[in-house]
Short mmCIF file of C-alpha atoms in Angstrom, two decimals:
data_model
loop_
_atom_site.label_atom_id
_atom_site.label_comp_id
_atom_site.label_asym_id
_atom_site.label_seq_id
_atom_site.Cartn_x
_atom_site.Cartn_y
_atom_site.Cartn_z
CA MET L 1 95.54 122.44 79.44
CA LEU L 2 97.03 119.33 77.80
CA ARG L 3 96.69 121.04 74.41
CA ILE L 4 98.36 124.21 75.72
CA MET L 5 101.31 122.28 77.17
CA GLY L 6 101.70 120.55 73.82
CA VAL L 7 102.05 123.93 72.12
CA LEU L 8 104.54 125.26 74.68
CA PHE L 9 106.87 122.28 74.85
CA THR L 10 106.74 121.00 71.26
CA ASP L 11 107.01 122.55 67.82
CA ASP L 12 103.33 121.95 67.09
CA ILE L 13 101.64 124.77 65.17
CA PRO L 14 98.95 126.17 67.49
CA GLU L 15 95.36 126.70 66.48
CA PRO L 16 94.16 130.34 66.49
CA ARG L 17 92.06 129.78 69.61
CA ASP L 18 95.13 128.43 71.44
CA VAL L 19 97.15 131.53 70.51
CA VAL L 20 94.61 133.80 72.19
CA LEU L 21 94.29 131.44 75.17
CA ILE L 22 98.05 131.29 75.74
CA CYS L 23 98.30 135.08 75.58
CA LEU L 24 95.48 135.37 78.11
CA VAL L 25 96.77 132.86 80.68
CA ASP L 26 100.33 134.18 80.43
CA ALA L 27 99.22 137.78 80.85
CA CYS L 28 97.31 136.69 83.97
CA LYS L 29 100.56 135.06 85.21
CA ILE L 30 98.89 131.67 85.36
CA LEU L 31 101.68 129.96 83.42
CA ALA L 32 104.29 131.43 85.75
CA ARG L 33 102.39 129.95 88.68
CA ILE L 34 101.77 126.43 87.40
CA LEU L 35 105.22 125.94 85.87
CA SER L 36 108.47 125.81 87.78
CA ARG L 37 110.98 128.59 87.16
CA SER L 38 113.11 126.38 84.92
CA GLU L 39 110.07 125.21 82.96
CA TYR L 40 108.81 128.76 82.50
CA ALA L 41 112.26 129.91 81.39
CA GLU L 42 112.33 127.06 78.87
CA ALA L 43 108.88 128.00 77.54
CA GLU L 44 109.32 131.80 77.65
CA GLU L 45 110.76 132.12 74.15
CA ARG L 46 108.01 129.89 72.77
CA ILE L 47 105.37 132.00 74.56
CA GLU L 48 106.76 135.13 72.93
CA GLN L 49 106.67 133.43 69.52
CA VAL L 50 103.04 132.49 70.05
CA ARG L 51 102.22 136.00 71.25
CA GLN L 52 103.50 137.46 67.97
CA MET L 53 101.28 135.18 65.90
CA ASP L 54 98.10 137.12 66.47
CA LEU L 55 97.22 140.81 66.88
CA ILE L 56 94.27 139.96 69.11
CA GLY L 57 96.57 137.98 71.37
CA GLN L 58 98.95 140.94 71.64
CA SER L 59 96.07 143.25 72.54
CA VAL L 60 94.81 140.81 75.18
CA SER L 61 98.29 140.60 76.73
CA ARG L 62 98.72 144.36 76.92
CA ALA L 63 95.25 144.91 78.39
CA ILE L 64 95.62 142.23 81.07
CA GLN L 65 99.13 143.36 81.99
CA LYS L 66 97.89 146.93 82.48
CA MET L 67 95.02 145.73 84.68
CA THR L 68 97.41 143.57 86.71
CA LEU L 69 99.84 146.45 87.27
CA ASP L 70 96.99 148.69 88.39
CA GLU L 71 95.72 146.10 90.88
CA GLU L 72 99.00 144.94 92.42
CA PRO L 73 99.43 147.81 94.94
CA GLU L 74 95.94 147.17 96.32
CA GLN L 75 96.65 143.45 96.61
CA ARG L 76 99.85 144.13 98.54
CA ARG L 77 97.86 145.95 101.20
CA VAL L 78 95.99 142.76 102.20
CA ALA L 79 96.96 142.05 105.80
CA SER L 80 97.51 138.65 107.34
CA LYS L 81 98.24 137.36 110.82
CA ALA L 82 101.84 136.89 111.90
CA LEU L 83 102.41 133.25 112.91
CA PRO L 84 100.07 130.26 113.26
CA PRO L 85 99.65 128.73 116.73
CA ARG L 86 102.28 126.16 117.70
CA ALA L 87 101.42 122.65 118.88
CA PRO L 88 102.73 122.06 122.42
CA GLY L 89 105.74 119.74 122.53
CA LEU L 90 108.78 118.63 124.48
CA PRO L 91 112.03 120.58 124.90
CA LEU L 92 114.54 120.00 122.09
CA VAL L 93 112.57 117.26 120.28
CA GLY L 94 109.34 119.23 119.98
CA ASN L 95 106.63 117.02 118.46
CA ALA L 96 109.00 114.48 116.90
CA LEU L 97 107.94 111.55 119.09
CA SER L 98 104.24 112.13 118.45
CA MET L 99 104.86 112.44 114.71
CA MET L 100 106.83 109.17 114.67
CA GLY L 101 103.80 107.41 116.15
CA ASP L 102 100.18 107.68 115.07
CA ILE L 103 100.54 110.92 113.14
CA ARG L 104 96.90 110.99 112.02
CA SER L 105 95.64 110.92 115.61
CA PHE L 106 98.21 113.53 116.65
CA LEU L 107 97.27 115.90 113.82
CA THR L 108 93.55 115.38 114.46
CA LYS L 109 94.00 116.29 118.13
CA GLN L 110 95.92 119.45 117.24
CA TYR L 111 93.31 120.40 114.63
CA LEU L 112 90.55 120.17 117.23
CA GLN L 113 92.55 122.31 119.66
CA LEU L 114 94.26 124.82 117.35
CA GLY L 115 92.16 125.01 114.18
CA PRO L 116 92.90 124.45 110.48
CA ILE L 117 96.46 125.84 110.57
CA PHE L 118 99.22 125.36 113.15
CA SER L 119 102.93 124.66 113.35
CA VAL L 120 104.76 121.59 114.63
CA GLN L 121 108.41 121.03 115.40
CA ALA L 122 110.37 117.84 114.79
CA LEU L 123 113.86 118.32 116.28
CA ASP L 124 115.35 121.20 114.27
CA ARG L 125 112.65 121.31 111.59
CA THR L 126 109.43 123.30 111.67
CA PHE L 127 106.37 122.47 109.57
CA ILE L 128 103.19 124.41 108.99
CA VAL L 129 100.22 122.03 109.09
CA LEU L 130 97.07 122.62 107.05
CA ALA L 131 94.20 120.43 108.21
CA GLY L 132 90.49 119.85 107.77
CA PRO L 133 88.23 120.00 104.71
CA GLU L 134 89.44 123.52 103.93
CA ALA L 135 93.01 122.27 103.58
CA ASN L 136 91.95 119.41 101.34
CA LEU L 137 90.00 121.73 99.08
CA PHE L 138 92.98 124.09 98.92
CA LEU L 139 95.26 121.21 97.93
CA ALA L 140 92.83 120.00 95.27
CA ARG L 141 92.23 123.43 93.74
CA GLN L 142 95.47 125.34 94.27
CA GLY L 143 98.10 122.77 95.16
CA LYS L 144 99.55 122.81 91.65
CA THR L 145 100.22 126.54 91.87
CA HIS L 146 101.57 126.81 95.40
CA LEU L 147 103.10 123.47 96.40
CA ARG L 148 105.78 121.13 95.11
CA SER L 149 107.03 117.69 96.13
CA ARG L 150 110.56 117.64 94.68
CA GLU L 151 112.50 118.20 97.93
CA LEU L 152 110.66 115.44 99.77
CA TRP L 153 111.70 112.74 97.29
CA MET L 154 115.20 113.89 96.32
CA ASP L 155 117.13 111.61 98.71
CA PHE L 156 114.88 108.62 97.99
CA THR L 157 115.29 109.08 94.24
CA ALA L 158 119.07 109.47 94.42
CA GLU L 159 119.45 106.36 96.59
CA LEU L 160 117.47 104.42 94.02
CA GLY L 161 119.98 105.49 91.38
CA ALA L 162 117.72 107.89 89.47
CA THR L 163 117.41 111.65 89.18
CA ARG L 164 113.60 111.88 88.97
CA LEU L 165 110.53 109.93 90.03
CA VAL L 166 107.04 110.84 88.88
CA ILE L 167 105.96 111.27 92.50
CA GLY L 168 108.75 113.81 93.03
CA MET L 169 108.20 115.84 89.85
CA ASP L 170 106.17 119.00 89.47
CA GLY L 171 104.70 121.25 86.80
CA GLY L 172 104.72 120.48 83.10
CA GLU L 173 107.22 117.61 83.23
CA HIS L 174 105.19 115.88 85.95
CA PHE L 175 102.03 116.28 83.89
CA ARG L 176 103.75 114.83 80.82
CA LEU L 177 105.15 111.76 82.60
CA ARG L 178 101.82 111.02 84.31
CA ARG L 179 100.16 111.13 80.91
CA ALA L 180 102.70 108.65 79.51
CA LEU L 181 102.20 106.22 82.42
CA LYS L 182 98.44 106.64 82.70
CA ARG L 183 97.36 103.72 80.50
CA GLY L 184 99.40 101.13 82.38
CA TYR L 185 98.08 102.26 85.77
CA SER L 186 94.45 102.68 84.68
CA ARG L 187 91.27 100.98 85.82
CA SER L 188 90.53 99.97 82.23
CA TYR L 189 93.92 98.25 81.90
CA ILE L 190 93.48 95.93 84.89
CA THR L 191 89.81 95.40 84.02
CA SER L 192 90.92 94.02 80.66
CA HIS L 193 93.19 91.56 82.53
CA LEU L 194 90.80 90.26 85.19
CA ALA L 195 91.44 86.62 84.29
CA THR L 196 95.18 87.01 84.92
CA THR L 197 94.56 88.96 88.13
CA ILE L 198 92.29 86.23 89.48
CA ASP L 199 94.51 83.38 88.31
CA ILE L 200 97.50 84.78 90.21
CA ALA L 201 95.43 85.11 93.38
CA GLN L 202 94.13 81.56 93.02
CA ARG L 203 97.64 80.13 92.52
CA GLU L 204 98.93 81.88 95.62
CA ILE L 205 95.92 80.75 97.68
CA ALA L 206 96.49 77.17 96.52
CA GLU L 207 99.87 77.24 98.29
CA TRP L 208 98.40 78.21 101.68
CA PRO L 209 98.58 75.23 104.07
CA LEU L 210 95.52 74.19 106.05
CA ASN L 211 95.22 75.00 109.77
CA VAL L 212 98.53 76.83 110.01
CA PRO L 213 98.83 80.48 111.12
CA LEU L 214 99.66 82.60 108.06
CA ALA L 215 101.23 86.07 108.12
CA GLY L 216 98.45 88.39 106.95
CA LEU L 217 100.41 91.19 105.30
CA TYR L 218 103.06 88.97 103.72
CA SER L 219 100.44 86.62 102.25
CA LEU L 220 98.77 89.57 100.55
CA GLN L 221 102.07 91.13 99.47
CA ARG L 222 102.83 87.91 97.58
CA ILE L 223 99.54 88.15 95.68
CA ILE L 224 99.56 91.90 95.03
CA THR L 225 103.21 92.09 93.99
CA GLU L 226 102.90 89.16 91.61
CA GLN L 227 99.84 90.75 90.00
CA LEU L 228 101.65 94.06 89.58
CA GLY L 229 104.74 92.38 88.16
CA VAL L 230 102.90 90.29 85.60
CA LEU L 231 100.39 92.95 84.54
CA CYS L 232 102.66 96.01 84.52
CA THR L 233 106.06 94.54 83.62
CA ASN L 234 105.37 91.10 82.10
CA THR L 235 107.73 89.77 84.76
CA SER L 236 107.21 87.62 87.85
CA PRO L 237 108.94 89.24 90.85
CA ARG L 238 108.29 86.24 93.10
CA GLU L 239 111.93 85.24 93.57
CA TYR L 240 112.84 88.87 94.33
CA LEU L 241 110.05 89.60 96.83
CA ASP L 242 112.06 88.91 99.98
CA ASP L 243 114.58 91.52 98.82
CA LEU L 244 112.05 94.04 97.51
CA ILE L 245 110.27 94.26 100.87
CA PRO L 246 113.27 95.14 103.10
CA PHE L 247 114.90 97.32 100.45
CA PHE L 248 111.95 99.64 99.84
CA ASN L 249 110.90 99.58 103.49
CA SER L 250 114.40 100.65 104.56
CA LEU L 251 114.63 103.19 101.75
CA LEU L 252 111.45 104.86 102.96
CA LEU L 253 112.62 104.79 106.58
CA SER L 254 116.04 106.29 105.90
CA ARG L 255 115.40 108.63 102.97
CA LEU L 256 111.77 109.74 103.29
CA THR L 257 110.53 109.59 106.88
CA HIS L 258 114.04 109.72 108.42
CA HIS L 259 113.18 107.21 111.13
CA ARG L 260 116.54 105.55 110.44
CA PRO L 261 120.03 107.02 109.86
CA ARG L 262 121.39 107.31 106.32
CA LEU L 263 123.98 104.56 106.96
CA PHE L 264 121.10 102.15 107.53
CA MET L 265 121.00 101.46 103.78
CA TYR L 266 124.57 100.15 103.77
CA THR L 267 124.29 97.11 106.00
CA PRO L 268 125.35 93.82 104.35
CA ARG L 269 121.72 92.67 104.23
CA LEU L 270 120.56 95.77 102.39
CA ARG L 271 123.56 95.81 100.07
CA ARG L 272 122.53 92.34 98.93
CA ALA L 273 118.91 93.45 98.62
CA ARG L 274 119.95 96.44 96.50
CA LYS L 275 121.80 94.14 94.08
CA ARG L 276 118.75 91.91 93.79
CA VAL L 277 116.45 94.87 93.13
CA HIS L 278 118.76 96.08 90.38
CA ALA L 279 118.84 92.54 88.99
CA LEU L 280 115.04 92.60 88.79
CA TYR L 281 115.22 95.89 86.90
CA GLU L 282 117.72 94.45 84.41
CA HIS L 283 115.49 91.41 83.96
CA ILE L 284 112.49 93.63 83.23
CA LEU L 285 114.46 95.51 80.58
CA ALA L 286 115.63 92.24 79.02
CA VAL L 287 112.03 91.04 78.71
CA HIS L 288 111.22 94.24 76.82
CA GLU L 289 114.16 94.20 74.41
CA THR L 290 111.73 93.11 71.70
CA SER L 291 108.58 95.00 70.79
CA PRO L 292 105.18 93.75 71.95
CA GLY L 293 103.91 90.82 69.96
CA ASN L 294 104.58 87.10 69.78
CA GLY L 295 102.26 86.53 72.70
CA ARG L 296 103.31 89.60 74.70
CA GLU L 297 100.89 92.49 75.09
CA PRO L 298 102.16 96.08 75.48
CA ASP L 299 102.40 97.11 79.11
CA LEU L 300 103.53 99.96 81.34
CA ILE L 301 107.21 99.32 80.57
CA ASP L 302 106.57 99.49 76.82
CA ASP L 303 104.93 102.89 77.30
CA LEU L 304 107.91 104.01 79.37
CA LEU L 305 110.45 102.79 76.80
CA ASP L 306 108.50 104.44 73.98
CA LEU L 307 108.83 107.72 75.84
CA HIS L 308 112.55 107.10 76.34
CA HIS L 309 113.17 106.29 72.68
CA ASN L 310 111.09 109.21 71.39
CA ASP L 311 112.52 111.78 73.78
CA PRO L 312 115.66 110.54 75.57
CA GLN L 313 116.33 114.03 76.90
CA PHE L 314 113.03 114.08 78.79
CA MET L 315 113.24 110.43 79.89
CA PRO L 316 116.94 109.51 80.01
CA GLU L 317 118.16 106.00 80.68
CA THR L 318 119.23 107.05 84.18
CA ASP L 319 115.60 107.66 85.16
CA LEU L 320 114.16 104.43 83.79
CA ILE L 321 114.84 102.45 86.96
CA GLY L 322 112.54 104.54 89.13
CA ALA L 323 109.65 104.38 86.70
CA ALA L 324 110.16 100.67 85.96
CA LEU L 325 110.14 99.74 89.65
CA GLY L 326 107.26 102.13 90.35
CA PRO L 327 104.58 99.40 90.50
CA PHE L 328 106.48 97.61 93.28
CA ILE L 329 107.17 100.83 95.20
CA ALA L 330 103.44 101.54 95.04
CA GLY L 331 102.10 98.06 95.68
CA LEU L 332 104.10 96.75 98.62
CA ASP L 333 102.82 99.25 101.17
CA THR L 334 99.66 100.57 99.54
CA SER L 335 97.56 98.01 97.68
CA ALA L 336 98.82 95.15 99.85
CA GLY L 337 98.42 97.25 102.99
CA VAL L 338 94.84 98.24 102.18
CA SER L 339 94.01 94.62 101.32
CA ALA L 340 95.37 93.49 104.69
CA PHE L 341 93.40 96.11 106.63
CA THR L 342 90.26 95.17 104.69
CA LEU L 343 90.72 91.43 105.26
CA TYR L 344 91.19 92.05 108.97
CA ALA L 345 87.97 94.08 109.08
CA LEU L 346 86.04 91.29 107.36
CA LEU L 347 87.37 88.57 109.66
CA LYS L 348 86.75 90.76 112.71
CA HIS L 349 83.15 91.56 111.77
CA PRO L 350 81.16 88.38 111.04
CA GLU L 351 78.11 90.48 110.12
CA LEU L 352 80.12 91.76 107.13
CA LEU L 353 81.76 88.48 106.20
CA ALA L 354 78.51 86.73 105.22
CA PRO L 355 77.27 89.34 102.69
CA THR L 356 80.73 89.78 101.18
CA LYS L 357 81.07 86.01 100.69
CA ALA L 358 77.65 85.91 99.07
CA GLU L 359 78.63 88.76 96.76
CA ALA L 360 81.91 87.05 95.85
CA ASP L 361 80.14 83.77 95.10
CA ALA L 362 77.61 85.57 92.90
CA LEU L 363 80.44 87.31 91.07
CA PHE L 364 82.03 83.97 90.15
CA ALA L 365 78.75 82.15 89.50
CA ALA L 366 79.01 82.51 85.72
CA GLY L 367 82.76 81.88 85.57
CA ILE L 368 85.56 84.43 85.42
CA PRO L 369 84.16 87.91 86.13
CA THR L 370 84.09 90.48 83.36
CA SER L 371 84.07 94.26 83.35
CA ALA L 372 80.27 94.12 83.18
CA THR L 373 79.87 91.87 86.23
CA LEU L 374 82.56 93.79 88.11
CA HIS L 375 80.29 96.85 88.20
CA LYS L 376 77.74 94.84 90.18
CA LEU L 377 80.01 94.68 93.22
CA ASP L 378 78.62 96.73 96.08
CA VAL L 379 79.51 95.38 99.53
CA ILE L 380 83.19 94.54 98.90
CA PRO L 381 84.08 98.02 97.56
CA ARG L 382 82.30 99.65 100.50
CA VAL L 383 84.27 97.51 102.97
CA ALA L 384 87.50 98.60 101.28
CA MET L 385 86.41 102.25 101.33
CA GLU L 386 85.72 102.09 105.05
CA ALA L 387 89.08 100.42 105.65
CA LEU L 388 90.71 103.30 103.76
CA ARG L 389 88.84 105.79 105.93
CA MET L 390 89.73 104.17 109.24
CA TYR L 391 93.22 102.98 108.36
CA PRO L 392 94.61 105.34 105.70
CA ILE L 393 98.01 104.28 104.39
CA ALA L 394 98.92 107.89 103.55
CA PRO L 395 97.60 109.87 106.55
CA ALA L 396 99.28 113.15 105.56
CA LEU L 397 101.30 114.69 102.72
CA ARG L 398 104.47 116.75 102.94
CA ARG L 399 105.18 119.54 100.48
CA THR L 400 107.33 122.65 100.01
CA VAL L 401 105.70 125.99 99.25
CA SER L 402 106.74 127.11 95.77
CA ASN L 403 104.64 130.29 95.67
CA SER L 404 103.46 132.07 98.81
CA PHE L 405 99.75 132.01 99.65
CA GLU L 406 97.25 132.85 102.36
CA PHE L 407 95.31 130.25 104.30
CA ALA L 408 92.91 130.83 107.19
CA GLY L 409 94.23 134.37 107.61
CA TYR L 410 97.92 133.48 107.67
CA ARG L 411 100.46 134.14 104.94
CA ILE L 412 102.66 131.14 104.15
CA PRO L 413 105.88 132.25 102.43
CA ALA L 414 107.65 130.41 99.62
CA GLY L 415 110.15 127.85 100.88
CA THR L 416 108.05 126.84 103.89
CA HIS L 417 107.77 123.12 104.64
CA VAL L 418 104.11 122.16 105.03
CA ILE L 419 102.12 119.10 105.99
CA ILE L 420 98.63 118.69 104.58
CA ALA L 421 96.74 116.50 107.03
CA THR L 422 94.46 115.03 104.37
CA THR L 423 92.86 112.32 106.53
CA VAL L 424 92.01 114.39 109.60
CA PRO L 425 88.38 114.74 108.39
CA HIS L 426 88.11 110.92 108.26
CA HIS L 427 87.69 110.89 112.04
CA LEU L 428 85.63 114.02 112.60
CA PRO L 429 82.10 113.15 113.82
CA GLU L 430 80.51 116.13 112.07
CA TYR L 431 81.32 114.42 108.76
CA PHE L 432 81.45 110.74 109.73
CA PRO L 433 79.16 110.10 112.73
CA ASN L 434 80.63 107.64 115.24
CA PRO L 435 83.96 107.76 113.39
CA GLU L 436 85.54 104.92 115.41
CA ARG L 437 82.83 102.53 114.26
CA PHE L 438 83.47 100.42 111.14
CA ASP L 439 80.34 101.26 109.15
CA ILE L 440 80.16 100.44 105.44
CA ASP L 441 76.73 102.04 105.09
CA ARG L 442 78.42 105.44 105.08
CA TYR L 443 78.93 104.94 101.34
CA THR L 444 75.37 104.04 100.36
CA ALA L 445 73.41 106.28 98.01
CA GLU L 446 71.28 107.43 100.95
CA ARG L 447 74.15 108.60 103.17
CA ARG L 448 77.09 109.37 100.85
CA GLU L 449 79.14 110.76 103.74
CA HIS L 450 82.33 110.55 101.69
CA LYS L 451 80.91 112.91 99.05
CA GLN L 452 80.98 115.94 101.33
CA PRO L 453 83.57 118.36 99.88
CA GLY L 454 87.07 117.78 101.21
CA VAL L 455 86.30 115.10 103.80
CA TYR L 456 87.46 111.84 102.16
CA ALA L 457 90.95 111.68 100.68
CA PRO L 458 92.50 108.20 101.00
CA PHE L 459 94.40 108.53 97.70
CA GLY L 460 95.60 112.09 98.20
CA LEU L 461 94.44 115.18 96.29
CA GLY L 462 95.75 117.64 93.76
CA PRO L 463 98.23 117.03 90.94
CA HIS L 464 99.90 114.17 92.83
CA ARG L 465 96.69 112.27 93.55
CA CYS L 466 97.49 108.56 93.28
CA LEU L 467 97.91 107.79 89.58
CA GLY L 468 96.88 104.17 90.05
CA ASN L 469 93.89 104.58 92.36
CA GLY L 470 91.45 103.09 89.83
CA PHE L 471 93.82 100.18 89.18
CA ALA L 472 94.21 99.63 92.94
CA GLU L 473 90.47 99.67 93.61
CA VAL L 474 89.87 96.89 91.09
CA GLN L 475 92.93 94.93 92.21
CA ILE L 476 91.94 95.03 95.88
CA ALA L 477 88.30 94.15 95.15
CA MET L 478 89.17 91.21 92.90
CA THR L 479 91.85 89.86 95.23
CA LEU L 480 89.49 89.92 98.21
CA ALA L 481 86.61 88.48 96.17
CA THR L 482 88.83 85.59 95.08
CA ILE L 483 89.97 84.90 98.65
CA LEU L 484 86.39 84.98 99.95
CA HIS L 485 85.15 82.74 97.15
CA LYS L 486 87.89 80.14 97.53
CA THR L 487 88.50 79.94 101.29
CA GLU L 488 87.15 79.82 104.81
CA LEU L 489 89.45 81.90 107.00
CA GLN L 490 89.64 82.69 110.70
CA LEU L 491 91.62 85.24 112.67
CA GLU L 492 94.54 83.78 114.59
CA PRO L 493 93.79 83.96 117.46
CA PRO L 494 90.03 84.47 116.95
CA ASN L 495 89.94 87.35 119.47
CA TYR L 496 92.90 89.17 117.89
CA GLU L 497 92.76 92.99 118.08
CA LEU L 498 94.47 94.96 115.35
CA LYS L 499 97.88 96.49 115.97
CA VAL L 500 99.25 99.00 113.47
CA ARG L 501 102.88 99.67 112.61
CA GLN L 502 103.15 103.37 111.81
CA ALA L 503 106.51 103.60 110.05
CA PRO L 504 107.38 104.13 107.31
CA LEU L 505 103.69 104.01 106.33
CA PRO L 506 100.80 102.66 108.42
CA LYS L 507 100.35 98.92 107.94
CA VAL L 508 99.02 95.94 109.86
CA ASP L 509 101.47 94.61 112.41
CA LYS L 510 103.26 91.30 111.90
CA SER L 511 101.02 89.92 114.65
CA PHE L 512 98.05 89.95 112.24
CA LYS L 513 97.63 86.34 111.17
CA PHE L 514 94.85 84.15 109.86
CA ARG L 515 94.22 80.44 109.54
CA LEU L 516 92.89 78.63 106.45
CA LEU L 517 90.12 76.38 107.79
CA GLN L 518 89.09 74.90 104.45
CA ARG L 519 89.09 75.47 100.73
CA ARG L 520 85.79 76.08 99.00
#
């Protein structure tokens, strides 16, 4: 598919096999389904040029088109049910209050009562919810054809000062930008920078005072954000962190989840934070005014600027800010949030803390870990995987239907707002026995509960599956391994029970604290 997109959106001369393939997929209307209307209109002339290059391709097109025309009347006769069942709610507000709280638990309850498809109402908006393994498999296999994310992120993107973000793009342009950013967000990239990743964690840990309650999430945000800044942008964001956190948190609340009014972004505090965030962006660009070299390795920003210089129409200067700040948007509430949930689980379960410490010590026994020794980790990754199952930071995904489809006997028309409840299966006992129990043995070779089709989706599914999930897995594992190797920690207070803040994304509450008992 990458090769085909290259033919359609560049002037590359196609190989004979690609000519036939393009004729085939276009005749089957596959291109019209996976590309947006504007993208297909842009490529239509090129498709016609390719079609004229080969007589076989022309014959294939005519034959498929005739078959399609013959079959369409029969397909139109397929019947579907009228409307999905509606989740019970309150007058006027509907299900808004439940959705503002623990949305995963709410959607799981409705799934058990109503089945894999139902509707919910939040004030004046209605959503169709797809839930369960069937919904996840649909998203993974057909999401690209039938769903888009543009509408969800439009306000967020505009408030940031851009016109597009990779997370809010669809079709061919989304595919192209993901490809350009892939190296900088990859597992191999962070694996080649393990020494820097560990050094940053160690320097932050060295600043923790002894026997003083420390804010759990903030302590990890300092580590994770610094790692992302240095590795992805060659810039330390440390002096900007206290502005990054409220700015992006408020931006999500007011422009994505709508838990806050639009004017919320214009308080004096957030106006100052906005200026500081833009100052960080300008600083990142200044660092990259010169090409890589002279002690500076190429990073994510270099890849982004290469794309801008080579094709300024596709990646204009106005859209650089969103992509350049992407690592911080991703890391503050995701990697740091998962790390905090995982650290809580370790401190809460002493039976897990001992083997994870032993594994961390073994990892560092021969010095700084390498990519080879990293693969030996077993317990720490399984703890993180279980934290992601029990405390997913993205419990559901919102999309708009771009092309109508049928699901579970119901026809969902284009333009419908849908919610894919991707993490509902995480708490279904038929897939994860005793789902409320923190059990890292679910991920052993003998049990492999997470490998059942469509049941484990902590990083999303489909074309918008988290681009940096491999990067995040290594970052979280190495950060936790470093903490375990260097410290003795204790929950504060020792009997603390986890509280979760649900908005804008689930995260540990500010009440989660720990105490550094001693350095190791």
